[in-house]
XYZ file of N, CA and C in Angstrom:
237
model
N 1.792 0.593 -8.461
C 3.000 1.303 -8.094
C 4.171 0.330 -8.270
N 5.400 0.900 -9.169
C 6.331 0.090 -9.127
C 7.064 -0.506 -8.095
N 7.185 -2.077 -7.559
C 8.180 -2.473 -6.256
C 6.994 -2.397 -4.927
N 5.453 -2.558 -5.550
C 4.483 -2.603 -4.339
C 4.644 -3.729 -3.865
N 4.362 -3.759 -2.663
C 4.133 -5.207 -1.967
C 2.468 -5.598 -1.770
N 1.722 -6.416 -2.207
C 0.195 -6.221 -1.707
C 0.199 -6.831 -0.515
N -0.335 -6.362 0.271
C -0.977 -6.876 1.654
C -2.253 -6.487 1.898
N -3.201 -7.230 1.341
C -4.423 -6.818 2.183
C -5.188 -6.454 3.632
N -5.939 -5.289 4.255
C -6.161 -4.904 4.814
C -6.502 -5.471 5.626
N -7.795 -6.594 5.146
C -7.979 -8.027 6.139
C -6.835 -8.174 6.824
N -5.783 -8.614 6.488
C -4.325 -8.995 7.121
C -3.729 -8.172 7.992
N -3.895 -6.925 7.670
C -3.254 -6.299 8.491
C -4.102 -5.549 9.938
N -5.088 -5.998 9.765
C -6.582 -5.916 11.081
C -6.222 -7.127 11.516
N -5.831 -8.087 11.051
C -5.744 -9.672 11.564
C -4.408 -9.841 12.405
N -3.252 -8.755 12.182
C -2.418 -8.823 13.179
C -0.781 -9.320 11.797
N -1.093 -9.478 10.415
C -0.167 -9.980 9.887
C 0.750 -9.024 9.815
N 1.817 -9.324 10.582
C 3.429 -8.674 10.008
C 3.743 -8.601 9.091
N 4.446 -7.179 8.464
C 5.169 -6.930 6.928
C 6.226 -7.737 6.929
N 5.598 -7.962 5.272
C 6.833 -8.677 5.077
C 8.531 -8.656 5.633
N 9.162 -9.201 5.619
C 10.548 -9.207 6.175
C 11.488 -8.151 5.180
N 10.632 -7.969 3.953
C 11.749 -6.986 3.062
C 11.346 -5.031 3.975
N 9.847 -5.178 4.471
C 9.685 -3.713 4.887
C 9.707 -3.799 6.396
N 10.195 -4.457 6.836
C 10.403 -4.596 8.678
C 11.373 -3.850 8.791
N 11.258 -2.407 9.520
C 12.323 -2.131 10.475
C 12.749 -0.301 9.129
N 11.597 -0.699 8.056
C 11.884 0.461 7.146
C 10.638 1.343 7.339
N 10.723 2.724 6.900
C 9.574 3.261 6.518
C 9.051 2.762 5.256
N 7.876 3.157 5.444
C 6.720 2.527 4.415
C 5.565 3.704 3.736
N 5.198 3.117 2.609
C 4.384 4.240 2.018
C 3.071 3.269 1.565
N 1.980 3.306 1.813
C 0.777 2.852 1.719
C 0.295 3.462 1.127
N -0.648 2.566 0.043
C -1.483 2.923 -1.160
C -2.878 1.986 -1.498
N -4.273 2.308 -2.136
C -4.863 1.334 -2.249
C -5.601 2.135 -3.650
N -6.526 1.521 -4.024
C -7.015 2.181 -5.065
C -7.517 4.100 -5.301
N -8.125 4.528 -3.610
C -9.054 5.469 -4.080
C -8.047 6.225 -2.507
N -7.413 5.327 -1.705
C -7.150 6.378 -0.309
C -8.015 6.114 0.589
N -8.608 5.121 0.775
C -9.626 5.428 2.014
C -9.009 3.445 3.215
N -8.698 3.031 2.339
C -8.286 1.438 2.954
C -6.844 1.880 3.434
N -6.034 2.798 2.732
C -4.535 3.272 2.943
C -4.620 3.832 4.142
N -5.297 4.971 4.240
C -5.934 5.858 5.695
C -5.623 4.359 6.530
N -6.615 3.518 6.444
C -6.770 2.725 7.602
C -5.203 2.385 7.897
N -4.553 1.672 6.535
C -4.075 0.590 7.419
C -2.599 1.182 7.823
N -2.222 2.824 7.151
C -1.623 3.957 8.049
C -1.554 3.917 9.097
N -2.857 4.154 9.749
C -2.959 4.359 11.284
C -2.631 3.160 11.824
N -3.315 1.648 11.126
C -2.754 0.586 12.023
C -1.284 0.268 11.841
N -0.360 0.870 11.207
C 0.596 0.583 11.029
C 1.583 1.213 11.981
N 0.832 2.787 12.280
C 1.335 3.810 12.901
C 0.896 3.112 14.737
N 0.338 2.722 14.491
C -0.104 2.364 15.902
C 0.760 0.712 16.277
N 1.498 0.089 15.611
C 2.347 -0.513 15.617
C 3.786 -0.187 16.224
N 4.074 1.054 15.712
C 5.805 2.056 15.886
C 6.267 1.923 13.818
N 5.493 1.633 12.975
C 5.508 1.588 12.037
C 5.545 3.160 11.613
N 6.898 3.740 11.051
C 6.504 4.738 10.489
C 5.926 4.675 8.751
N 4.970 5.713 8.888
C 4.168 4.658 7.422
C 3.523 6.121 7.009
N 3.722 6.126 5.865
C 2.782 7.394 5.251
C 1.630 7.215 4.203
N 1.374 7.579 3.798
C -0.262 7.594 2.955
C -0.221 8.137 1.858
N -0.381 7.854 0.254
C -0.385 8.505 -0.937
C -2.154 8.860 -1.143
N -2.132 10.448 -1.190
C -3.525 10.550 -0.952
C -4.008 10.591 -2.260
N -5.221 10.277 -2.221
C -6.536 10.276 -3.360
C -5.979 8.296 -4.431
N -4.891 7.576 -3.035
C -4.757 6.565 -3.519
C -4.347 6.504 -5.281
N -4.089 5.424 -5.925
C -3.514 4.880 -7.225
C -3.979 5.356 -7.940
N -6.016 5.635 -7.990
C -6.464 6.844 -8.947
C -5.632 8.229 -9.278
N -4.967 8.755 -7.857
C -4.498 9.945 -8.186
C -3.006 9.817 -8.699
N -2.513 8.502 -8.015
C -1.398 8.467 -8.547
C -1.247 8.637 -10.093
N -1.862 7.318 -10.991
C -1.981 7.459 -12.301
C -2.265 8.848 -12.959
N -3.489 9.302 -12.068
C -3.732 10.985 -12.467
C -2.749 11.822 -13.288
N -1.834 11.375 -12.180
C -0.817 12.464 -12.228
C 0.704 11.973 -13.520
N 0.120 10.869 -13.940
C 1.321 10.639 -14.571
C 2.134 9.360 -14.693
N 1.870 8.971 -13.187
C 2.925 7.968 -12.418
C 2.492 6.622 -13.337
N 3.595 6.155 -12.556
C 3.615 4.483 -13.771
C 2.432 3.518 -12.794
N 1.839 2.380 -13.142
C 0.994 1.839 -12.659
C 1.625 0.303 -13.346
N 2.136 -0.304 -12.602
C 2.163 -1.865 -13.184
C 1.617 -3.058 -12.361
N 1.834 -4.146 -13.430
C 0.920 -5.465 -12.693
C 2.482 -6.335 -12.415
N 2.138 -7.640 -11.872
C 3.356 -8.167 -10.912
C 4.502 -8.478 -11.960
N 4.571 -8.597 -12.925
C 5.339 -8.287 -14.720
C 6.497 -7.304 -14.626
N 6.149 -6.152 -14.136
C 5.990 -5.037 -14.632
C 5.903 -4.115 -15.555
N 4.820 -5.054 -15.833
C 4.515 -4.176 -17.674
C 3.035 -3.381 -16.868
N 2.898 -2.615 -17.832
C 2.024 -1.143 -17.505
C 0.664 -2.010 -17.129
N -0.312 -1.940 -16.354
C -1.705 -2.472 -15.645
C -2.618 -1.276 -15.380
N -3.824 -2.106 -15.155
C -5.284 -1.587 -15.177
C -4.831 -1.102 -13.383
N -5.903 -0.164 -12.740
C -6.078 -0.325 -11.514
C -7.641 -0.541 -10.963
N -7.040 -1.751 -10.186
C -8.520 -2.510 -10.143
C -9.295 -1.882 -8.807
């Protein structure tokens, strides 16, 4: 997704704060398939994080069209 931030899930079960660019914003969570996003939704939501969920994850995103890039942003695989 263009302008993603990665944060792994580990991290965010571990207690790590978003970055300082998404503190204090809403947020949209994504992972490959939708099922790690679910999670870290709720832990985000259970923070005061308002945070939403792109369902069926980056598979569906691409599905549908959407752009998919690597940290470049030239067009990428989804791993």
């Amino acid at each position: 997704m263009p302008g993603a931030l990665h944060l792994p899930l580990s991290r965010l079960r571990a207690g790590t704060a978003l970055p300082e660019t998404a503190q204090g914003k809403p947020v949209v969570v994504i992972c490959r398939s939708g099922n790690r996003s679910r999670t870290a939704t709720r832990i985000l939501a259970a923070r005061g994080v308002k945070a939403g969920d792109v369902a069926g994850g980056m598979t569906a995103w691409a599905g549908a069209g959407l752009p998919v890039t690597v940290d470049r942003g030239t067009s990428g695989p989804i791993a």
